[in-house]
mmCIF file of C-alpha atoms and ligand atoms in Angstrom:
data_model
loop_
_atom_site.group_PDB
_atom_site.id
_atom_site.type_symbol
_atom_site.label_atom_id
_atom_site.label_comp_id
_atom_site.label_asym_id
_atom_site.label_seq_id
_atom_site.Cartn_x
_atom_site.Cartn_y
_atom_site.Cartn_z
ATOM 1 C CA MET J 1 135.920 146.965 27.525
ATOM 2 C CA ASN J 2 136.730 145.237 30.362
ATOM 3 C CA GLY J 3 137.054 147.944 32.681
ATOM 4 C CA GLU J 4 140.580 148.266 32.551
ATOM 5 C CA ARG J 5 140.152 151.931 31.003
ATOM 6 C CA GLY J 6 138.858 152.527 34.413
ATOM 7 C CA THR J 7 141.884 152.468 36.185
ATOM 8 C CA GLY J 8 144.079 154.619 34.188
ATOM 9 C CA ILE J 9 143.287 157.099 30.810
ATOM 10 C CA GLY J 10 142.839 154.302 28.440
ATOM 11 C CA GLY J 11 145.166 152.081 30.070
ATOM 12 C CA GLN J 12 144.964 148.463 30.674
ATOM 13 C CA GLY J 13 145.786 148.066 34.325
ATOM 14 C CA SER J 14 144.780 145.467 36.591
ATOM 15 C CA GLY J 15 142.185 146.044 38.933
ATOM 16 C CA GLY J 16 142.529 147.856 42.434
ATOM 17 C CA GLY J 17 143.466 145.126 44.718
ATOM 18 C CA LYS J 18 145.916 144.397 48.158
ATOM 19 C CA TRP J 19 148.759 141.908 48.480
ATOM 20 C CA SER J 20 152.307 141.820 48.520
ATOM 21 C CA SER J 21 153.498 143.658 45.835
ATOM 22 C CA GLN J 22 157.226 141.230 45.091
ATOM 23 C CA THR J 23 155.001 138.384 44.285
ATOM 24 C CA GLY J 24 151.472 139.953 42.952
ATOM 25 C CA PRO J 25 148.318 138.458 43.340
ATOM 26 C CA ARG J 26 147.660 134.894 43.953
ATOM 27 C CA VAL J 27 145.203 135.087 40.862
ATOM 28 C CA ARG J 28 145.123 137.287 38.286
ATOM 29 C CA PHE J 29 142.279 139.041 36.382
ATOM 30 C CA LEU J 30 144.030 139.019 33.029
ATOM 31 C CA GLU J 31 146.979 137.133 31.278
ATOM 32 C CA LEU J 32 147.467 139.277 28.120
ATOM 33 C CA HIS J 33 150.763 137.238 27.544
ATOM 34 C CA LEU J 34 150.904 135.260 24.284
ATOM 35 C CA ARG J 35 150.966 131.362 24.888
ATOM 36 C CA GLU J 36 150.059 128.867 22.473
ATOM 37 C CA ASP J 37 149.771 131.892 19.744
ATOM 38 C CA ALA J 38 153.089 133.627 21.081
ATOM 39 C CA GLU J 39 154.766 132.115 17.779
ATOM 40 C CA PRO J 40 152.169 132.169 15.257
ATOM 41 C CA VAL J 41 151.514 135.463 16.023
ATOM 42 C CA ALA J 42 155.667 136.839 15.558
ATOM 43 C CA THR J 43 155.401 135.301 12.588
ATOM 44 C CA ALA J 44 152.477 136.544 11.715
ATOM 45 C CA ILE J 45 153.944 140.173 12.681
ATOM 46 C CA ARG J 46 157.160 139.641 10.600
ATOM 47 C CA ARG J 47 155.345 138.553 7.631
ATOM 48 C CA VAL J 48 154.256 141.834 7.812
ATOM 49 C CA ILE J 49 156.898 143.787 7.881
ATOM 50 C CA ASP J 50 158.702 141.615 4.811
ATOM 51 C CA ARG J 51 155.775 142.857 2.845
ATOM 52 C CA GLY J 52 155.736 146.594 2.945
ATOM 53 C CA TRP J 53 152.283 147.097 3.018
ATOM 54 C CA PHE J 54 150.703 148.223 5.776
ATOM 55 C CA ILE J 55 147.177 149.462 5.496
ATOM 56 C CA LEU J 56 144.451 147.813 3.859
ATOM 57 C CA GLY J 57 146.211 145.105 2.218
ATOM 58 C CA PRO J 58 146.309 141.411 1.832
ATOM 59 C CA GLU J 59 146.010 140.832 5.519
ATOM 60 C CA CYS J 60 142.598 142.557 5.892
ATOM 61 C CA GLU J 61 141.510 140.743 3.094
ATOM 62 C CA ALA J 62 141.961 137.506 4.181
ATOM 63 C CA PHE J 63 141.829 138.034 7.399
ATOM 64 C CA GLU J 64 137.678 139.482 6.751
ATOM 65 C CA ARG J 65 137.173 136.383 4.602
ATOM 66 C CA GLU J 66 138.613 133.594 7.240
ATOM 67 C CA LEU J 67 136.441 136.027 9.892
ATOM 68 C CA ALA J 68 133.258 135.948 7.737
ATOM 69 C CA ASP J 69 133.396 132.554 7.682
ATOM 70 C CA THR J 70 134.062 131.804 11.397
ATOM 71 C CA PHE J 71 131.460 133.735 12.548
ATOM 72 C CA GLY J 72 129.131 132.751 9.723
ATOM 73 C CA ALA J 73 127.991 135.943 8.029
ATOM 74 C CA SER J 74 129.081 136.523 4.278
ATOM 75 C CA HIS J 75 130.757 140.097 4.573
ATOM 76 C CA ALA J 76 133.218 141.112 7.105
ATOM 77 C CA ILE J 77 134.554 144.258 7.072
ATOM 78 C CA GLY J 78 137.944 145.177 9.738
ATOM 79 C CA VAL J 79 137.782 148.436 11.395
ATOM 80 C CA GLY J 80 139.738 150.445 13.760
ATOM 81 C CA ASN J 81 137.822 149.506 16.904
ATOM 82 C CA GLY J 82 134.736 148.086 18.224
ATOM 83 C CA THR J 83 133.343 151.599 18.655
ATOM 84 C CA ASP J 84 133.705 153.047 15.143
ATOM 85 C CA ALA J 85 131.728 149.943 14.287
ATOM 86 C CA LEU J 86 129.200 150.431 16.156
ATOM 87 C CA ALA J 87 129.199 154.482 14.532
ATOM 88 C CA LEU J 88 129.693 153.215 11.020
ATOM 89 C CA ILE J 89 127.321 150.281 10.910
ATOM 90 C CA LEU J 90 124.657 153.272 11.952
ATOM 91 C CA LYS J 91 126.016 156.042 9.345
ATOM 92 C CA ALA J 92 125.511 153.071 6.622
ATOM 93 C CA LEU J 93 122.106 152.352 7.728
ATOM 94 C CA GLY J 94 121.506 156.232 7.278
ATOM 95 C CA ILE J 95 120.434 157.174 11.232
ATOM 96 C CA GLY J 96 121.718 160.472 12.697
ATOM 97 C CA PRO J 97 120.596 163.629 13.953
ATOM 98 C CA GLY J 98 116.828 164.261 14.385
ATOM 99 C CA ASP J 99 117.190 159.801 15.471
ATOM 100 C CA ASP J 100 116.858 158.055 19.033
ATOM 101 C CA VAL J 101 118.312 154.851 19.162
ATOM 102 C CA ILE J 102 117.413 152.603 21.914
ATOM 103 C CA THR J 103 119.755 150.917 23.766
ATOM 104 C CA SER J 104 120.953 149.321 26.861
ATOM 105 C CA PRO J 105 122.546 151.127 30.636
ATOM 106 C CA LEU J 106 124.133 148.284 31.180
ATOM 107 C CA SER J 107 127.251 148.165 28.887
ATOM 108 C CA ALA J 108 130.381 150.022 27.919
ATOM 109 C CA THR J 109 129.622 153.226 27.741
ATOM 110 C CA PHE J 110 131.155 152.779 24.482
ATOM 111 C CA SER J 111 128.059 151.822 23.047
ATOM 112 C CA ALA J 112 125.978 154.647 23.992
ATOM 113 C CA LEU J 113 129.333 156.751 22.412
ATOM 114 C CA ALA J 114 128.932 155.193 19.739
ATOM 115 C CA ILE J 115 125.479 156.693 18.657
ATOM 116 C CA GLN J 116 126.486 160.075 19.962
ATOM 117 C CA MET J 117 129.281 159.766 17.135
ATOM 118 C CA ALA J 118 126.640 159.032 14.461
ATOM 119 C CA GLY J 119 124.852 161.939 15.338
ATOM 120 C CA ALA J 120 121.704 160.295 17.063
ATOM 121 C CA ARG J 121 120.700 160.268 20.496
ATOM 122 C CA PRO J 122 120.556 157.156 22.724
ATOM 123 C CA VAL J 123 117.695 156.586 24.337
ATOM 124 C CA PHE J 124 117.553 154.066 27.254
ATOM 125 C CA ALA J 125 115.646 151.633 28.384
ATOM 126 C CA ASP J 126 116.229 149.126 31.598
ATOM 127 C CA ILE J 127 117.407 145.505 31.462
ATOM 128 C CA ASP J 128 115.885 142.486 32.238
ATOM 129 C CA ALA J 129 116.687 141.675 35.716
ATOM 130 C CA GLU J 130 118.017 138.363 35.182
ATOM 131 C CA ARG J 131 119.652 138.310 32.168
ATOM 132 C CA LEU J 132 120.827 141.766 32.341
ATOM 133 C CA THR J 133 120.672 142.589 28.449
ATOM 134 C CA LEU J 134 117.853 145.029 27.367
ATOM 135 C CA ALA J 135 114.782 144.120 28.518
ATOM 136 C CA PRO J 136 112.420 143.821 25.379
ATOM 137 C CA ASP J 137 109.425 145.306 27.539
ATOM 138 C CA ALA J 138 111.136 148.378 28.096
ATOM 139 C CA VAL J 139 112.241 148.315 24.966
ATOM 140 C CA ASP J 140 108.366 148.418 23.098
ATOM 141 C CA ALA J 141 107.801 151.059 26.136
ATOM 142 C CA ALA J 142 110.485 153.572 24.888
ATOM 143 C CA ILE J 143 109.652 154.024 21.217
ATOM 144 C CA SER J 144 108.725 156.790 19.991
ATOM 145 C CA PRO J 145 108.663 158.403 16.547
ATOM 146 C CA ASN J 146 111.747 159.336 16.212
ATOM 147 C CA THR J 147 113.378 156.121 17.239
ATOM 148 C CA ALA J 148 115.504 154.244 14.214
ATOM 149 C CA ALA J 149 117.116 151.712 15.545
ATOM 150 C CA ILE J 150 117.893 148.926 18.255
ATOM 151 C CA LEU J 151 121.028 148.682 19.831
ATOM 152 C CA PRO J 152 121.144 145.608 22.350
ATOM 153 C CA VAL J 153 124.894 144.461 24.197
ATOM 154 C CA HIS J 154 124.884 141.035 24.320
ATOM 155 C CA LEU J 155 126.921 141.437 27.423
ATOM 156 C CA TYR J 156 129.338 139.325 29.278
ATOM 157 C CA GLY J 157 129.636 136.779 26.082
ATOM 158 C CA GLN J 158 125.572 136.106 26.386
ATOM 159 C CA PRO J 159 123.442 137.235 23.924
ATOM 160 C CA ALA J 160 120.364 139.286 24.758
ATOM 161 C CA ASP J 161 116.973 138.631 23.842
ATOM 162 C CA THR J 162 117.183 138.873 20.509
ATOM 163 C CA THR J 163 114.474 136.971 19.049
ATOM 164 C CA LEU J 164 112.043 139.140 21.047
ATOM 165 C CA LEU J 165 113.864 142.780 20.316
ATOM 166 C CA LYS J 166 113.745 141.525 16.249
ATOM 167 C CA ALA J 167 110.256 140.905 15.923
ATOM 168 C CA ILE J 168 110.025 144.406 18.184
ATOM 169 C CA ALA J 169 112.243 145.922 15.024
ATOM 170 C CA ASP J 170 110.532 144.701 12.608
ATOM 171 C CA ARG J 171 106.817 145.298 13.989
ATOM 172 C CA HIS J 172 107.760 149.067 14.304
ATOM 173 C CA ARG J 173 109.865 148.690 10.559
ATOM 174 C CA LEU J 174 113.394 149.460 13.009
ATOM 175 C CA ALA J 175 117.121 148.569 12.282
ATOM 176 C CA LEU J 176 119.098 146.675 14.828
ATOM 177 C CA VAL J 177 122.143 146.969 15.127
ATOM 178 C CA GLU J 178 124.120 144.142 17.466
ATOM 179 C CA ASP J 179 126.762 145.264 19.980
ATOM 180 C CA CYS J 180 129.379 142.036 19.442
ATOM 181 C CA CYS J 181 131.740 143.377 21.406
ATOM 182 C CA GLN J 182 131.986 140.785 24.705
ATOM 183 C CA ALA J 183 130.310 137.679 21.839
ATOM 184 C CA HIS J 184 133.035 136.388 19.340
ATOM 185 C CA LEU J 185 131.573 132.958 18.772
ATOM 186 C CA ALA J 186 128.243 132.931 20.204
ATOM 187 C CA THR J 187 124.904 132.207 19.331
ATOM 188 C CA CYS J 188 121.374 133.142 20.085
ATOM 189 C CA GLU J 189 119.099 130.028 19.843
ATOM 190 C CA GLY J 190 121.450 128.771 17.546
ATOM 191 C CA VAL J 191 121.997 131.544 15.332
ATOM 192 C CA PRO J 192 125.199 133.559 15.920
ATOM 193 C CA VAL J 193 125.849 136.971 16.831
ATOM 194 C CA GLY J 194 125.621 139.474 14.329
ATOM 195 C CA THR J 195 123.953 137.649 11.971
ATOM 196 C CA LEU J 196 120.191 138.229 13.702
ATOM 197 C CA ALA J 197 119.351 141.117 11.691
ATOM 198 C CA HIS J 198 121.434 144.577 9.764
ATOM 199 C CA ALA J 199 124.680 144.178 11.196
ATOM 200 C CA GLY J 200 127.123 143.091 14.118
ATOM 201 C CA ALA J 201 130.080 145.270 15.354
ATOM 202 C CA PHE J 202 132.863 143.346 16.908
ATOM 203 C CA SER J 203 135.999 144.798 18.917
ATOM 204 C CA PHE J 204 139.277 142.488 18.999
ATOM 205 C CA TYR J 205 141.036 145.063 22.143
ATOM 206 C CA PRO J 206 143.697 143.260 23.939
ATOM 207 C CA THR J 207 141.065 142.071 26.848
ATOM 208 C CA LYS J 208 138.311 140.586 24.374
ATOM 209 C CA ASN J 209 138.033 136.985 23.529
ATOM 210 C CA LEU J 210 139.309 137.383 20.499
ATOM 211 C CA GLY J 211 142.461 140.389 20.873
ATOM 212 C CA ALA J 212 144.646 141.966 19.146
ATOM 213 C CA LEU J 213 147.933 143.784 20.096
ATOM 214 C CA GLY J 214 146.487 147.388 20.189
ATOM 215 C CA ASP J 215 142.862 148.955 18.790
ATOM 216 C CA GLY J 216 140.897 147.183 16.429
ATOM 217 C CA GLY J 217 137.072 145.719 14.701
ATOM 218 C CA ALA J 218 135.022 144.623 12.281
ATOM 219 C CA ILE J 219 131.285 144.662 10.931
ATOM 220 C CA ILE J 220 129.821 141.495 9.791
ATOM 221 C CA THR J 221 126.818 141.434 7.673
ATOM 222 C CA ASN J 222 124.478 138.974 5.528
ATOM 223 C CA ASP J 223 123.794 142.338 3.348
ATOM 224 C CA ALA J 224 126.224 143.148 0.466
ATOM 225 C CA ALA J 225 125.340 146.426 -0.020
ATOM 226 C CA LEU J 226 124.920 147.445 3.534
ATOM 227 C CA ALA J 227 128.838 146.013 3.468
ATOM 228 C CA ALA J 228 129.988 147.868 -0.121
ATOM 229 C CA ARG J 229 129.294 150.792 1.953
ATOM 230 C CA LEU J 230 130.495 149.829 5.082
ATOM 231 C CA ARG J 231 133.657 149.620 3.208
ATOM 232 C CA ARG J 232 133.349 152.762 1.493
ATOM 233 C CA LEU J 233 132.556 154.976 5.336
ATOM 234 C CA ARG J 234 135.704 153.637 6.923
ATOM 235 C CA ASN J 235 137.764 154.423 4.430
ATOM 236 C CA GLY J 236 137.197 158.178 3.881
ATOM 237 C CA GLY J 237 134.230 157.540 1.358
ATOM 238 C CA GLN J 238 136.318 156.394 -1.626
ATOM 239 C CA THR J 239 135.182 154.349 -4.450
ATOM 240 C CA ASP J 240 138.184 154.427 -5.981
ATOM 241 C CA ARG J 241 141.131 156.571 -4.706
ATOM 242 C CA TYR J 242 141.306 160.245 -4.359
ATOM 243 C CA ARG J 243 137.581 159.954 -5.249
ATOM 244 C CA HIS J 244 135.232 160.537 -2.359
ATOM 245 C CA VAL J 245 132.022 160.125 -2.833
ATOM 246 C CA GLU J 246 130.595 160.499 0.529
ATOM 247 C CA PRO J 247 131.859 161.568 4.056
ATOM 248 C CA GLY J 248 133.190 158.568 5.423
ATOM 249 C CA VAL J 249 135.869 158.332 8.204
ATOM 250 C CA ASN J 250 139.318 156.937 8.664
ATOM 251 C CA SER J 251 138.653 153.885 10.873
ATOM 252 C CA ARG J 252 140.890 150.611 8.680
ATOM 253 C CA LEU J 253 141.995 147.516 10.613
ATOM 254 C CA ASP J 254 146.113 147.958 9.542
ATOM 255 C CA GLU J 255 148.264 145.432 8.211
ATOM 256 C CA LEU J 256 149.936 144.135 11.649
ATOM 257 C CA GLN J 257 147.090 143.781 13.597
ATOM 258 C CA ALA J 258 144.933 141.961 10.743
ATOM 259 C CA ALA J 259 147.789 139.758 10.119
ATOM 260 C CA VAL J 260 147.816 138.768 14.426
ATOM 261 C CA LEU J 261 144.394 138.453 14.361
ATOM 262 C CA ARG J 262 144.576 136.208 11.155
ATOM 263 C CA ALA J 263 147.110 133.846 13.449
ATOM 264 C CA ARG J 264 144.659 134.195 16.713
ATOM 265 C CA LEU J 265 141.419 133.225 14.897
ATOM 266 C CA PRO J 266 142.075 129.669 14.499
ATOM 267 C CA PHE J 267 142.621 129.241 18.648
ATOM 268 C CA LEU J 268 139.367 130.954 19.375
ATOM 269 C CA ARG J 269 137.431 127.860 19.714
ATOM 270 C CA SER J 270 139.686 125.988 21.943
ATOM 271 C CA TRP J 271 139.910 129.574 23.817
ATOM 272 C CA THR J 272 136.197 129.832 24.384
ATOM 273 C CA ALA J 273 135.313 126.237 25.165
ATOM 274 C CA ARG J 274 137.921 126.612 28.214
ATOM 275 C CA ARG J 275 135.935 129.928 29.103
ATOM 276 C CA ARG J 276 133.006 127.993 29.081
ATOM 277 C CA ALA J 277 134.599 125.022 31.451
ATOM 278 C CA LEU J 278 136.134 127.080 33.598
ATOM 279 C CA ALA J 279 132.849 128.952 34.113
ATOM 280 C CA SER J 280 130.987 125.933 34.824
ATOM 281 C CA ARG J 281 133.225 124.944 37.738
ATOM 282 C CA TYR J 282 132.505 128.402 38.664
ATOM 283 C CA ARG J 283 128.955 127.772 38.856
ATOM 284 C CA SER J 284 129.124 123.977 40.560
ATOM 285 C CA ARG J 285 131.471 125.474 43.285
ATOM 286 C CA LEU J 286 129.606 128.505 44.470
ATOM 287 C CA THR J 287 125.422 127.087 44.144
ATOM 288 C CA ALA J 288 126.274 126.972 47.675
ATOM 289 C CA SER J 289 127.738 130.186 48.422
ATOM 290 C CA ALA J 290 125.932 133.443 49.307
ATOM 291 C CA VAL J 291 126.354 135.087 45.472
ATOM 292 C CA THR J 292 124.600 134.912 42.431
ATOM 293 C CA THR J 293 126.112 133.517 39.549
ATOM 294 C CA PRO J 294 125.208 134.672 35.939
ATOM 295 C CA PRO J 295 122.110 132.970 34.874
ATOM 296 C CA GLU J 296 123.147 130.926 31.184
ATOM 297 C CA LEU J 297 120.006 131.651 29.424
ATOM 298 C CA ASP J 298 121.534 130.157 26.124
ATOM 299 C CA PRO J 299 123.839 127.271 25.546
ATOM 300 C CA GLY J 300 126.010 130.206 23.023
ATOM 301 C CA HIS J 301 126.887 131.746 25.451
ATOM 302 C CA VAL J 302 131.065 132.565 25.444
ATOM 303 C CA TYR J 303 132.177 134.177 28.755
ATOM 304 C CA HIS J 304 133.376 136.977 28.150
ATOM 305 C CA LEU J 305 133.171 137.659 31.996
ATOM 306 C CA PHE J 306 131.894 136.004 34.904
ATOM 307 C CA PRO J 307 130.256 138.689 37.117
ATOM 308 C CA VAL J 308 128.864 137.078 40.257
ATOM 309 C CA ARG J 309 126.188 139.265 42.118
ATOM 310 C CA SER J 310 126.259 140.244 45.736
ATOM 311 C CA HIS J 311 124.527 142.358 48.366
ATOM 312 C CA ALA J 312 127.895 143.092 50.140
ATOM 313 C CA ARG J 313 129.974 142.931 46.815
ATOM 314 C CA ASP J 314 131.893 145.889 48.469
ATOM 315 C CA GLU J 315 133.384 143.785 51.237
ATOM 316 C CA LEU J 316 133.919 140.946 49.151
ATOM 317 C CA GLN J 317 135.554 142.508 47.132
ATOM 318 C CA ARG J 318 137.932 143.599 49.721
ATOM 319 C CA HIS J 319 138.401 140.128 50.826
ATOM 320 C CA LEU J 320 139.603 138.976 47.839
ATOM 321 C CA ALA J 321 141.736 141.533 47.464
ATOM 322 C CA GLN J 322 142.958 140.121 50.714
ATOM 323 C CA GLN J 323 143.023 136.545 49.613
ATOM 324 C CA GLY J 324 145.228 137.658 46.808
ATOM 325 C CA VAL J 325 142.027 137.724 43.774
ATOM 326 C CA GLU J 326 142.242 140.384 41.599
ATOM 327 C CA THR J 327 138.636 141.164 40.343
ATOM 328 C CA LEU J 328 137.001 143.859 38.600
ATOM 329 C CA ILE J 329 133.631 145.561 38.219
ATOM 330 C CA HIS J 330 131.717 145.738 34.702
ATOM 331 C CA TYR J 331 130.505 148.225 35.525
ATOM 332 C CA PRO J 332 130.588 150.609 38.843
ATOM 333 C CA VAL J 333 128.088 153.148 37.429
ATOM 334 C CA PRO J 334 125.238 152.512 34.404
ATOM 335 C CA ILE J 335 125.874 154.513 31.328
ATOM 336 C CA THR J 336 122.704 156.493 32.577
ATOM 337 C CA ARG J 337 124.616 158.152 34.966
ATOM 338 C CA GLN J 338 127.142 159.616 33.181
ATOM 339 C CA LEU J 339 128.114 162.572 33.149
ATOM 340 C CA ALA J 340 128.579 161.982 29.042
ATOM 341 C CA MET J 341 125.423 161.285 28.774
ATOM 342 C CA ALA J 342 124.431 164.842 30.593
ATOM 343 C CA GLY J 343 123.372 166.003 27.043
ATOM 344 C CA GLU J 344 120.155 163.137 27.028
ATOM 345 C CA ARG J 345 117.196 162.164 27.479
ATOM 346 C CA PRO J 346 116.827 161.621 31.373
ATOM 347 C CA ALA J 347 116.379 157.447 32.068
ATOM 348 C CA ASP J 348 114.973 155.937 34.879
ATOM 349 C CA CYS J 349 116.500 152.312 34.908
ATOM 350 C CA PRO J 350 115.888 150.707 38.570
ATOM 351 C CA ILE J 351 117.513 147.930 37.712
ATOM 352 C CA ALA J 352 120.586 148.860 36.049
ATOM 353 C CA ASP J 353 121.322 151.149 39.357
ATOM 354 C CA GLU J 354 120.571 148.084 41.270
ATOM 355 C CA VAL J 355 122.694 145.429 39.312
ATOM 356 C CA CYS J 356 125.768 148.013 39.790
ATOM 357 C CA ASP J 357 125.947 147.994 43.170
ATOM 358 C CA GLN J 358 126.156 144.158 43.071
ATOM 359 C CA ILE J 359 127.937 142.920 40.423
ATOM 360 C CA LEU J 360 131.643 142.003 40.780
ATOM 361 C CA SER J 361 133.602 140.180 37.861
ATOM 362 C CA LEU J 362 135.804 136.917 38.786
ATOM 363 C CA PRO J 363 138.783 136.260 37.092
ATOM 364 C CA LEU J 364 138.290 134.240 33.613
ATOM 365 C CA HIS J 365 140.183 133.095 31.100
ATOM 366 C CA PRO J 366 141.611 131.094 29.072
ATOM 367 C CA GLY J 367 145.099 130.724 30.483
ATOM 368 C CA LEU J 368 143.275 130.431 34.512
ATOM 369 C CA THR J 369 143.725 126.683 35.886
ATOM 370 C CA GLU J 370 141.481 124.883 37.331
ATOM 371 C CA GLU J 371 143.522 125.122 40.562
ATOM 372 C CA ASP J 372 143.101 129.057 40.553
ATOM 373 C CA VAL J 373 139.303 128.532 39.558
ATOM 374 C CA GLU J 374 138.964 126.701 42.920
ATOM 375 C CA PHE J 375 141.646 128.872 44.588
ATOM 376 C CA VAL J 376 138.998 132.010 43.913
ATOM 377 C CA ALA J 377 135.877 130.088 44.790
ATOM 378 C CA GLU J 378 136.673 129.053 47.865
ATOM 379 C CA ALA J 379 137.839 132.392 48.772
ATOM 380 C CA VAL J 380 134.298 133.599 47.397
ATOM 381 C CA VAL J 381 132.247 130.582 50.083
ATOM 382 C CA ALA J 382 134.442 131.590 52.987
ATOM 383 C CA PHE J 383 133.821 135.256 52.443
ATOM 384 C CA ALA J 384 130.088 134.374 52.473
ATOM 385 C CA HIS J 385 130.641 131.405 55.897
ATOM 386 C CA GLN J 386 132.543 135.023 57.404
ATOM 387 C CA TRP J 387 129.619 137.608 56.233
ATOM 388 C CA SER J 388 126.759 135.858 57.347
ATOM 389 C CA ALA J 389 128.309 134.753 61.068
HETATM 390 C C1 PLP I 1 134.741 146.654 24.354
HETATM 391 C C2 PLP I 1 133.650 147.774 23.704
HETATM 392 C C3 PLP I 1 133.266 148.170 23.423
HETATM 393 C C4 PLP I 1 134.830 149.014 22.126
HETATM 394 O O1 PLP I 1 134.751 148.571 21.737
HETATM 395 P P1 PLP I 1 136.329 149.146 21.360
HETATM 396 O O2 PLP I 1 137.301 148.571 20.613
HETATM 397 O O3 PLP I 1 137.382 149.416 22.473
HETATM 398 O O4 PLP I 1 136.186 150.661 21.078
HETATM 399 C C5 PLP I 1 131.870 148.373 22.770
HETATM 400 N N1 PLP I 1 131.040 148.188 23.643
HETATM 401 C C6 PLP I 1 131.238 146.898 24.445
HETATM 402 C C7 PLP I 1 130.165 145.817 25.102
HETATM 403 C C8 PLP I 1 132.132 146.379 24.825
HETATM 404 O O5 PLP I 1 132.884 145.975 25.535
#
């Protein structure tokens, strides 16, 4: 989630900030209007309407094949959203009541809600202070006889330290389920995310690196038996029409969204390259500023977000808003401190607590121009001068 849900109930309104209501912000956090993909998307929508087949038809099937090819997996299963994708993977692996799943306190809360949806309990291990994803030694320390899985989040587009996490999972015979909702096309030491272990969950929420025009999600896996079970579970546990062999759910990627995603998928590589180029520009412009830029610990980083850190985060956000730069905070509250987690085992995650007080996401999307990035970077540098003066 890009945090848009925080500004309204389920809405994707823009971030807070002061600017002239006539002109809007100078640099918007996000731009969701279609650009070079507008024509192909319109054509795809027309095709679905003309065909008159709206659920589990040729578009979903074709998208699953194209997605699996593009993301380097043997199988892809289209589902209703990223949260369902995570919950369905856990269910399909037989993880549920009585099981603990170790995950990160710094993510969209939906990561942990998915564990609860599967009937298991989220257990939180602190993050690595630099990478901001699950710290392997903290995971190791959190393992108990009830632990069934590790669920790392490839946060902001940067892969978690999955090689080490996989070694821990293998040593303790635990499942490893990857939350790839912010990491479309990312790789971890050259291996596509989602294929490092059992399965990976993707979201196509409109603000993600590959977005639908509504909700959507997918699971990728190299395990044929797991893929078959997931196909059944997403469709009410049916093997054939009206034959429900296990308690499944209703979570299908509809034909309209699948067609939209098929039309956009061919642009994803160039959009990702664009994100990387803009991130590198930010990085070189912000070296002399008082903010810490996100470290790139793996060249497979796809920059879903560009979160900087500052000890004066709230002042920086106010300053940028006055300059007409929209920013958002990912995330203002660690999952461990969400009321929705009040029933879970308390966890001490001081690094996540500290990061949530310092982090601020600058605008970063493929529609941003070099001038926009220069403008934002200049405003950040000016703040640093003013703040230290
Ligand atoms: C977006 C997101 C989700 C949830 O995806 P939905 O499609 O909105 O259900 C889960 N985890 C992370 C890290 C996300 O960014």
